[in-house]
Amino acid sequence: MSQESIVPEEAVTAAEVAEPGAVTIVVPTFNESANVRRLLHQITESVPARLPCEVVFVDDSTDDTPQVIHEAARDCPFPVTVLHREEPVGGLGGAVVEGMKAAGSDWIVVMDGDCQHPPSLVPELVTTGERAGAGLVVASRYLKGGSRAGLAGSYRVAVSRAATWLTKTLFPRRLHGISDPMSGFFAIRRSAVTAEALKPLGYKILLELAVRSRPRTVTEVPFVFQERFAGESKSTVKEGQRFLRHLAGLRTADPLARMVVFGLIGLTGFVPNLAALWAMTEAGLHYLPAEIIANQFGVAWNFLLIEKLLFRDRRRHRHWADRTVRFALLANADLVLRIPLIALLVAQFGLAVLPATALALVITFVLRFVGTEALVYLPRRKPRTKSEPHS
């Protein structure tokens, strides 16, 4: 990642600072060359006179956006830094995290580079945060005085409303008091977040912040979402898929939630299992070998869903072939363990067959979940070096 700073020869002293402290404005950009000059002009007009500021662009562009920023920054009365990433790890959210790490101010304001977020609101975000003692201030389109007028077309409006409803339904406690969790315009205290703890995927970084490291005090200010100045929206079907994967990763960060999802995925595995069993018995295969073979269809189905939805961020710890073999062995060991366990519960503890079967299913399910986490998806232990003491 390359970094260049453009510092003006004469810095303008703020005539009036609304509240103590300066602000770093973090702007993630991807091919926004037609917008960044106007954005810097808007910041120059509305921010420095009220609040000392710096601007950090984190750029993933394939066009001439960095060069345009360099040229426009010469006329800016505040420092401008460009961090160009050769690999856009984490998408827009990953860019914001990089910008937070580079910030030199007490307050960080995150905003888009397409001029849909009004820079004139930056001082108010910081002022509101200072007065409320808040760690996070969200610019909301859904408060009185706010508007989503800049959303182009009924389709985007519907998608935005559905995404807002979905996120608030999945995270009612974490998003309590945040009317617009899909907002990309907010201010956060640098001390209120640990950038290393974030695992962004895609463009909804506020959701990541609120769920993983939400500050105790959160407040909001209304804002009117503007029309894009130039270019096209980066919201695509692919970004929507990344958003859904991100939601799944956030929701399953809690062990209990992971166990529930693990169980639901396991239930869906009955469909390919029973379909394969029916097809093989109809073809004349004896039911015992058919049961064993059909179980592998359910195992494969469960493994694919668990890889995609539940442990996506842990797949790097082991090779896919290693994960596949380990998961298959655990899943089939479930069959081997369940029958002796039922016999033990009936013979030694006097349980009837039906409750013994139900209890055995619960026990083997919990063991399978714990085993999958510990033996398939947890990182390998690093071998001790000779200099390390034994515990």
Coordinates of C-alpha atoms in Angstrom, one line a residue:
M1 CA 0.0 0.0 0.0
S2 CA 1.4 3.3 -1.0
Q3 CA 0.9 6.5 1.0
E4 CA 1.3 10.1 0.0
S5 CA 0.5 13.2 2.0
I6 CA -0.3 16.6 0.5
V7 CA 0.1 19.4 3.0
P8 CA -0.8 22.9 2.0
E9 CA 1.9 25.6 2.3
E10 CA -0.4 27.8 4.4
A11 CA -2.7 26.1 6.8
V12 CA -5.8 28.1 7.7
T13 CA -6.4 28.6 11.4
A14 CA -9.9 27.8 12.4
A15 CA -11.9 30.9 13.2
E16 CA -14.1 29.0 15.5
V17 CA -13.9 25.5 16.8
A18 CA -17.4 24.2 17.8
E19 CA -16.0 21.8 20.4
P20 CA -12.4 20.8 21.5
G21 CA -10.4 18.5 19.3
A22 CA -9.8 18.1 15.6
V23 CA -11.3 15.6 13.1
T24 CA -9.9 13.2 10.6
I25 CA -12.3 12.7 7.6
V26 CA -11.9 9.2 6.2
V27 CA -13.1 8.8 2.6
P28 CA -12.9 5.3 0.9
T29 CA -12.8 5.6 -2.9
F30 CA -13.2 3.3 -5.8
N31 CA -13.1 5.1 -9.2
E32 CA -14.4 8.4 -8.0
S33 CA -12.2 10.7 -10.0
A34 CA -15.2 12.7 -11.2
N35 CA -16.3 13.4 -7.6
V36 CA -13.3 13.9 -5.4
R37 CA -12.4 17.4 -6.6
R38 CA -15.9 18.6 -5.8
L39 CA -15.9 16.8 -2.4
L40 CA -12.6 18.5 -1.4
H41 CA -14.1 21.8 -2.4
Q42 CA -17.2 21.2 -0.2
I43 CA -15.0 20.2 2.7
T44 CA -12.9 23.3 2.3
E45 CA -16.0 25.5 2.3
S46 CA -17.7 24.0 5.4
V47 CA -15.2 22.4 7.8
P48 CA -11.9 24.2 8.5
A49 CA -13.5 27.4 9.6
R50 CA -15.3 25.6 12.4
L51 CA -13.1 22.6 13.1
P52 CA -9.4 21.8 12.4
C53 CA -9.4 18.8 10.1
E54 CA -7.4 16.4 7.9
V55 CA -8.6 14.2 5.1
V56 CA -7.5 10.6 4.5
F57 CA -8.5 9.0 1.3
V58 CA -8.2 5.2 1.2
D59 CA -8.2 4.4 -2.5
D60 CA -8.9 1.1 -4.3
S61 CA -9.3 2.7 -7.7
T62 CA -8.3 1.4 -11.1
D63 CA -8.7 4.8 -12.7
D64 CA -6.9 8.1 -12.1
T65 CA -8.6 9.0 -8.8
P66 CA -5.3 9.3 -6.8
Q67 CA -3.9 11.7 -9.3
V68 CA -7.0 13.8 -9.3
I69 CA -6.9 13.9 -5.5
H70 CA -3.2 15.1 -5.6
E71 CA -4.1 17.9 -7.9
A72 CA -7.2 19.0 -6.0
A73 CA -5.4 18.9 -2.6
R74 CA -3.0 21.7 -3.6
D75 CA -5.9 24.1 -3.1
C76 CA -7.0 22.7 0.3
P77 CA -6.2 24.5 3.6
F78 CA -5.8 21.2 5.4
P79 CA -3.6 18.1 5.1
V80 CA -4.7 15.5 2.6
T81 CA -3.4 11.9 2.6
V82 CA -3.9 9.3 0.0
L83 CA -3.5 5.6 0.9
H84 CA -3.7 3.5 -2.3
R85 CA -4.3 -0.2 -1.8
E86 CA -3.1 -2.6 -4.5
E87 CA -5.3 -5.3 -2.9
P88 CA -8.8 -4.1 -1.7
V89 CA -9.0 -6.5 1.3
G90 CA -12.4 -6.3 3.0
G91 CA -13.8 -4.0 0.3
L92 CA -15.0 -0.6 1.3
G93 CA -15.2 -1.6 5.0
G94 CA -11.6 -2.7 4.9
A95 CA -10.6 0.7 3.4
V96 CA -12.3 2.5 6.3
V97 CA -10.4 0.4 8.8
E98 CA -7.1 1.3 7.1
G99 CA -8.2 4.9 7.3
M100 CA -9.0 4.7 11.0
K101 CA -5.5 3.3 11.6
A102 CA -4.0 6.2 9.8
A103 CA -6.1 8.9 11.6
G104 CA -4.3 11.4 13.7
S105 CA -7.3 13.1 15.4
D106 CA -9.5 12.4 18.4
W107 CA -12.6 12.2 16.2
I108 CA -12.9 10.2 12.9
V109 CA -15.7 11.0 10.5
V110 CA -16.4 8.4 7.7
M111 CA -18.1 9.5 4.6
D112 CA -18.5 8.4 0.9
G113 CA -16.6 9.9 -1.9
D114 CA -19.6 10.4 -4.2
C115 CA -20.8 13.7 -2.6
Q116 CA -24.0 12.1 -1.3
H117 CA -22.9 12.9 2.3
P118 CA -22.8 16.6 3.0
P119 CA -19.5 17.7 4.5
S120 CA -21.2 20.7 6.1
L121 CA -22.6 18.2 8.7
V122 CA -19.1 17.1 9.8
P123 CA -18.7 19.8 12.5
E124 CA -22.2 19.0 13.8
L125 CA -21.4 15.3 14.1
V126 CA -18.4 16.1 16.3
T127 CA -20.1 18.8 18.3
T128 CA -23.0 16.5 19.0
G129 CA -20.7 13.7 20.1
E130 CA -18.8 16.0 22.4
R131 CA -21.9 17.5 24.0
A132 CA -23.5 14.0 24.5
G133 CA -20.3 12.4 25.6
A134 CA -20.9 9.8 22.9
G135 CA -18.5 7.5 21.3
L136 CA -20.5 7.1 18.0
V137 CA -22.6 9.7 16.2
V138 CA -24.7 8.4 13.3
A139 CA -26.0 10.6 10.5
S140 CA -29.4 9.2 10.0
R141 CA -31.8 9.5 7.0
Y142 CA -34.7 8.3 9.2
L143 CA -34.8 10.9 11.9
K144 CA -37.1 13.9 11.6
G145 CA -35.4 16.3 9.3
G146 CA -33.5 13.6 7.5
S147 CA -34.3 12.1 4.1
R148 CA -33.2 9.3 1.7
A149 CA -34.1 11.5 -1.3
G150 CA -30.8 10.8 -3.0
L151 CA -31.5 7.0 -3.4
A152 CA -32.0 6.5 -7.1
G153 CA -35.2 4.6 -8.0
S154 CA -37.8 2.6 -6.0
Y155 CA -35.6 -0.6 -6.2
R156 CA -32.8 0.9 -4.2
V157 CA -35.3 2.4 -1.7
A158 CA -36.9 -1.0 -1.3
V159 CA -33.5 -2.7 -0.9
S160 CA -32.4 -0.1 1.7
R161 CA -35.5 -0.5 3.7
A162 CA -35.3 -4.3 3.6
A163 CA -31.7 -4.3 4.7
T164 CA -32.4 -1.9 7.6
W165 CA -35.3 -4.0 8.8
L166 CA -33.2 -7.2 8.5
T167 CA -30.3 -5.9 10.4
K168 CA -32.4 -4.4 13.2
T169 CA -34.3 -7.7 13.5
L170 CA -31.1 -9.7 13.7
F171 CA -29.3 -7.4 16.2
P172 CA -32.1 -5.7 18.3
R173 CA -29.8 -5.0 21.3
R174 CA -26.7 -3.9 19.5
L175 CA -28.6 -1.6 17.1
H176 CA -30.9 -0.2 19.8
G177 CA -31.0 3.6 19.3
I178 CA -29.6 3.4 15.8
S179 CA -32.3 4.2 13.3
D180 CA -30.1 4.0 10.2
P181 CA -27.6 1.1 10.6
M182 CA -27.0 1.2 6.8
S183 CA -25.7 4.7 7.0
G184 CA -22.2 5.2 5.6
F185 CA -21.9 8.6 7.3
F186 CA -20.9 8.7 11.0
A187 CA -18.4 10.0 13.5
I188 CA -16.6 7.9 16.0
R189 CA -14.0 8.6 18.7
R190 CA -10.7 6.9 17.9
S191 CA -10.6 5.7 21.5
A192 CA -14.0 4.0 21.2
V193 CA -12.9 1.4 18.7
T194 CA -10.1 -1.1 18.2
A195 CA -9.5 -1.3 14.5
E196 CA -7.7 -4.7 14.8
A197 CA -10.9 -6.3 16.2
L198 CA -13.0 -5.5 13.1
K199 CA -13.5 -8.0 10.3
P200 CA -15.1 -5.9 7.6
L201 CA -16.6 -7.5 4.5
G202 CA -18.1 -5.1 1.9
Y203 CA -19.5 -1.7 2.3
K204 CA -21.6 -1.6 5.6
I205 CA -18.8 -0.7 8.0
L206 CA -21.2 1.0 10.5
L207 CA -22.9 -2.3 11.1
E208 CA -19.6 -3.9 11.8
L209 CA -18.6 -1.2 14.3
A210 CA -22.0 -1.3 16.1
V211 CA -22.1 -5.1 16.4
R212 CA -18.5 -5.9 17.2
S213 CA -17.4 -2.9 19.3
R214 CA -20.3 -0.6 19.9
P215 CA -19.5 2.4 22.2
R216 CA -21.7 2.7 25.3
T217 CA -23.2 6.0 24.3
V218 CA -24.5 6.4 20.8
T219 CA -26.4 9.4 19.4
E220 CA -27.7 10.5 16.0
V221 CA -28.3 13.6 13.9
P222 CA -30.6 13.8 10.8
F223 CA -29.2 14.3 7.3
V224 CA -30.5 14.5 3.8
F225 CA -29.0 11.9 1.5
Q226 CA -27.9 13.8 -1.6
E227 CA -28.0 12.7 -5.2
R228 CA -24.7 11.3 -6.6
F229 CA -22.7 14.1 -8.3
A230 CA -21.2 11.9 -11.0
G231 CA -20.6 8.3 -11.9
E232 CA -22.6 5.2 -11.0
S233 CA -23.5 3.6 -7.7
K234 CA -21.2 0.8 -6.5
S235 CA -24.2 -1.1 -5.1
T236 CA -24.4 -4.3 -7.1
V237 CA -25.8 -7.8 -6.7
K238 CA -22.3 -9.0 -5.8
E239 CA -22.1 -6.4 -3.0
G240 CA -25.6 -7.5 -1.8
Q241 CA -24.3 -11.1 -1.5
R242 CA -21.2 -9.9 0.4
F243 CA -23.6 -8.0 2.7
L244 CA -25.6 -11.1 3.4
R245 CA -22.4 -13.1 4.1
H246 CA -21.3 -10.4 6.4
L247 CA -24.6 -10.5 8.3
A248 CA -24.3 -14.3 8.7
G249 CA -20.7 -13.9 10.0
L250 CA -21.8 -11.2 12.5
R251 CA -24.8 -13.1 13.7
T252 CA -22.8 -16.4 14.2
A253 CA -20.0 -14.7 16.1
D254 CA -21.7 -15.8 19.4
P255 CA -21.1 -19.5 20.2
L256 CA -24.7 -20.2 21.1
A257 CA -25.9 -18.6 17.8
R258 CA -23.3 -20.7 15.9
M259 CA -24.7 -23.8 17.5
V260 CA -28.2 -22.9 16.5
V261 CA -27.2 -22.3 12.9
F262 CA -25.2 -25.5 12.9
G263 CA -28.3 -27.3 14.0
L264 CA -30.5 -25.7 11.3
I265 CA -28.0 -26.5 8.6
G266 CA -28.0 -30.1 9.9
L267 CA -31.8 -30.2 9.6
T268 CA -31.6 -29.2 5.9
G269 CA -29.2 -32.1 5.3
F270 CA -32.1 -34.5 5.7
V271 CA -33.4 -33.4 2.3
P272 CA -30.5 -34.7 0.2
N273 CA -30.0 -37.6 2.6
L274 CA -33.6 -38.9 2.2
A275 CA -33.7 -38.1 -1.5
A276 CA -30.6 -40.2 -2.1
L277 CA -31.9 -43.0 0.1
W278 CA -35.2 -43.1 -1.8
A279 CA -33.4 -43.1 -5.2
M280 CA -31.1 -46.0 -4.2
T281 CA -33.7 -48.2 -2.6
E282 CA -36.0 -47.7 -5.6
A283 CA -33.2 -48.8 -7.8
G284 CA -33.0 -52.1 -5.7
L285 CA -30.1 -51.4 -3.4
H286 CA -30.4 -53.0 0.1
Y287 CA -31.4 -50.4 2.7
L288 CA -28.3 -50.8 4.9
P289 CA -25.6 -49.8 2.3
A290 CA -28.1 -47.3 0.9
E291 CA -28.3 -45.7 4.4
I292 CA -24.5 -45.4 4.6
I293 CA -24.2 -43.9 1.1
A294 CA -27.2 -41.6 1.5
N295 CA -25.7 -40.2 4.7
Q296 CA -22.7 -39.0 2.7
F297 CA -25.0 -36.8 0.6
G298 CA -26.3 -35.1 3.7
V299 CA -22.7 -34.8 5.0
A300 CA -21.6 -33.1 1.8
W301 CA -24.6 -30.7 1.8
N302 CA -24.0 -29.8 5.4
F303 CA -20.3 -29.2 4.8
L304 CA -20.9 -26.9 1.9
L305 CA -23.4 -24.7 3.9
I306 CA -21.2 -24.7 7.0
E307 CA -18.2 -23.6 4.9
K308 CA -20.2 -20.8 3.2
L309 CA -22.3 -19.5 6.1
L310 CA -20.8 -20.5 9.4
F311 CA -17.1 -20.8 9.3
R312 CA -16.2 -18.8 6.2
D313 CA -13.6 -16.6 8.1
R314 CA -11.9 -19.7 9.6
R315 CA -11.3 -21.7 6.4
R316 CA -7.8 -20.3 6.0
H317 CA -6.6 -22.2 9.1
R318 CA -6.6 -25.6 7.2
H319 CA -6.4 -26.8 3.7
W320 CA -9.8 -27.6 2.1
A321 CA -9.0 -31.3 1.8
D322 CA -8.0 -31.5 5.4
R323 CA -11.2 -29.8 6.5
T324 CA -13.3 -32.1 4.2
V325 CA -11.8 -35.3 5.6
R326 CA -12.1 -34.2 9.2
F327 CA -15.7 -33.1 8.8
A328 CA -16.7 -36.3 7.1
L329 CA -15.1 -38.5 9.8
L330 CA -16.9 -36.5 12.6
A331 CA -20.2 -36.7 10.8
N332 CA -20.0 -40.4 10.2
A333 CA -18.7 -41.1 13.7
D334 CA -22.1 -39.7 14.8
L335 CA -23.8 -42.7 13.3
V336 CA -21.3 -45.1 15.0
L337 CA -21.7 -43.5 18.4
R338 CA -25.4 -43.0 18.4
I339 CA -26.5 -46.7 18.4
P340 CA -24.2 -47.8 21.3
L341 CA -25.3 -44.7 23.2
I342 CA -29.0 -45.5 22.8
A343 CA -28.3 -49.1 24.0
L344 CA -26.4 -47.8 27.0
L345 CA -29.2 -45.4 27.9
V346 CA -31.8 -48.1 27.6
A347 CA -29.9 -50.9 29.4
Q348 CA -28.1 -49.0 32.1
F349 CA -30.4 -46.1 32.8
G350 CA -33.8 -47.7 32.1
L351 CA -34.9 -45.1 29.5
A352 CA -37.5 -46.1 26.9
V353 CA -36.3 -46.3 23.3
L354 CA -37.9 -43.0 22.2
P355 CA -36.5 -40.7 24.9
A356 CA -33.2 -42.5 24.7
T357 CA -33.0 -41.9 21.0
A358 CA -33.9 -38.2 21.5
L359 CA -31.3 -37.8 24.2
A360 CA -28.7 -39.5 22.1
L361 CA -29.4 -37.2 19.2
V362 CA -28.9 -34.1 21.4
I363 CA -25.7 -35.5 22.9
T364 CA -24.2 -36.5 19.6
F365 CA -25.3 -33.1 18.1
V366 CA -23.4 -31.2 20.8
L367 CA -20.4 -33.4 20.5
R368 CA -20.4 -33.0 16.7
F369 CA -20.6 -29.2 17.0
V370 CA -17.8 -29.0 19.5
G371 CA -15.7 -31.4 17.5
T372 CA -16.3 -29.4 14.3
E373 CA -15.2 -26.2 15.9
A374 CA -12.2 -27.7 17.7
L375 CA -10.9 -30.2 15.1
V376 CA -11.9 -28.7 11.8
Y377 CA -11.9 -24.9 12.0
L378 CA -9.8 -23.8 14.9
P379 CA -6.2 -22.7 14.0
R380 CA -3.5 -25.2 14.4
R381 CA -1.3 -24.9 17.4
K382 CA 2.0 -23.4 16.6
P383 CA 4.9 -25.8 17.4
R384 CA 7.0 -24.8 20.4
T385 CA 10.4 -23.6 19.7
K386 CA 13.3 -24.8 21.8
S387 CA 13.5 -21.5 23.6
E388 CA 9.9 -21.7 24.8
P389 CA 9.3 -23.0 28.3
H390 CA 6.9 -25.9 28.9
S391 CA 3.8 -24.9 30.8

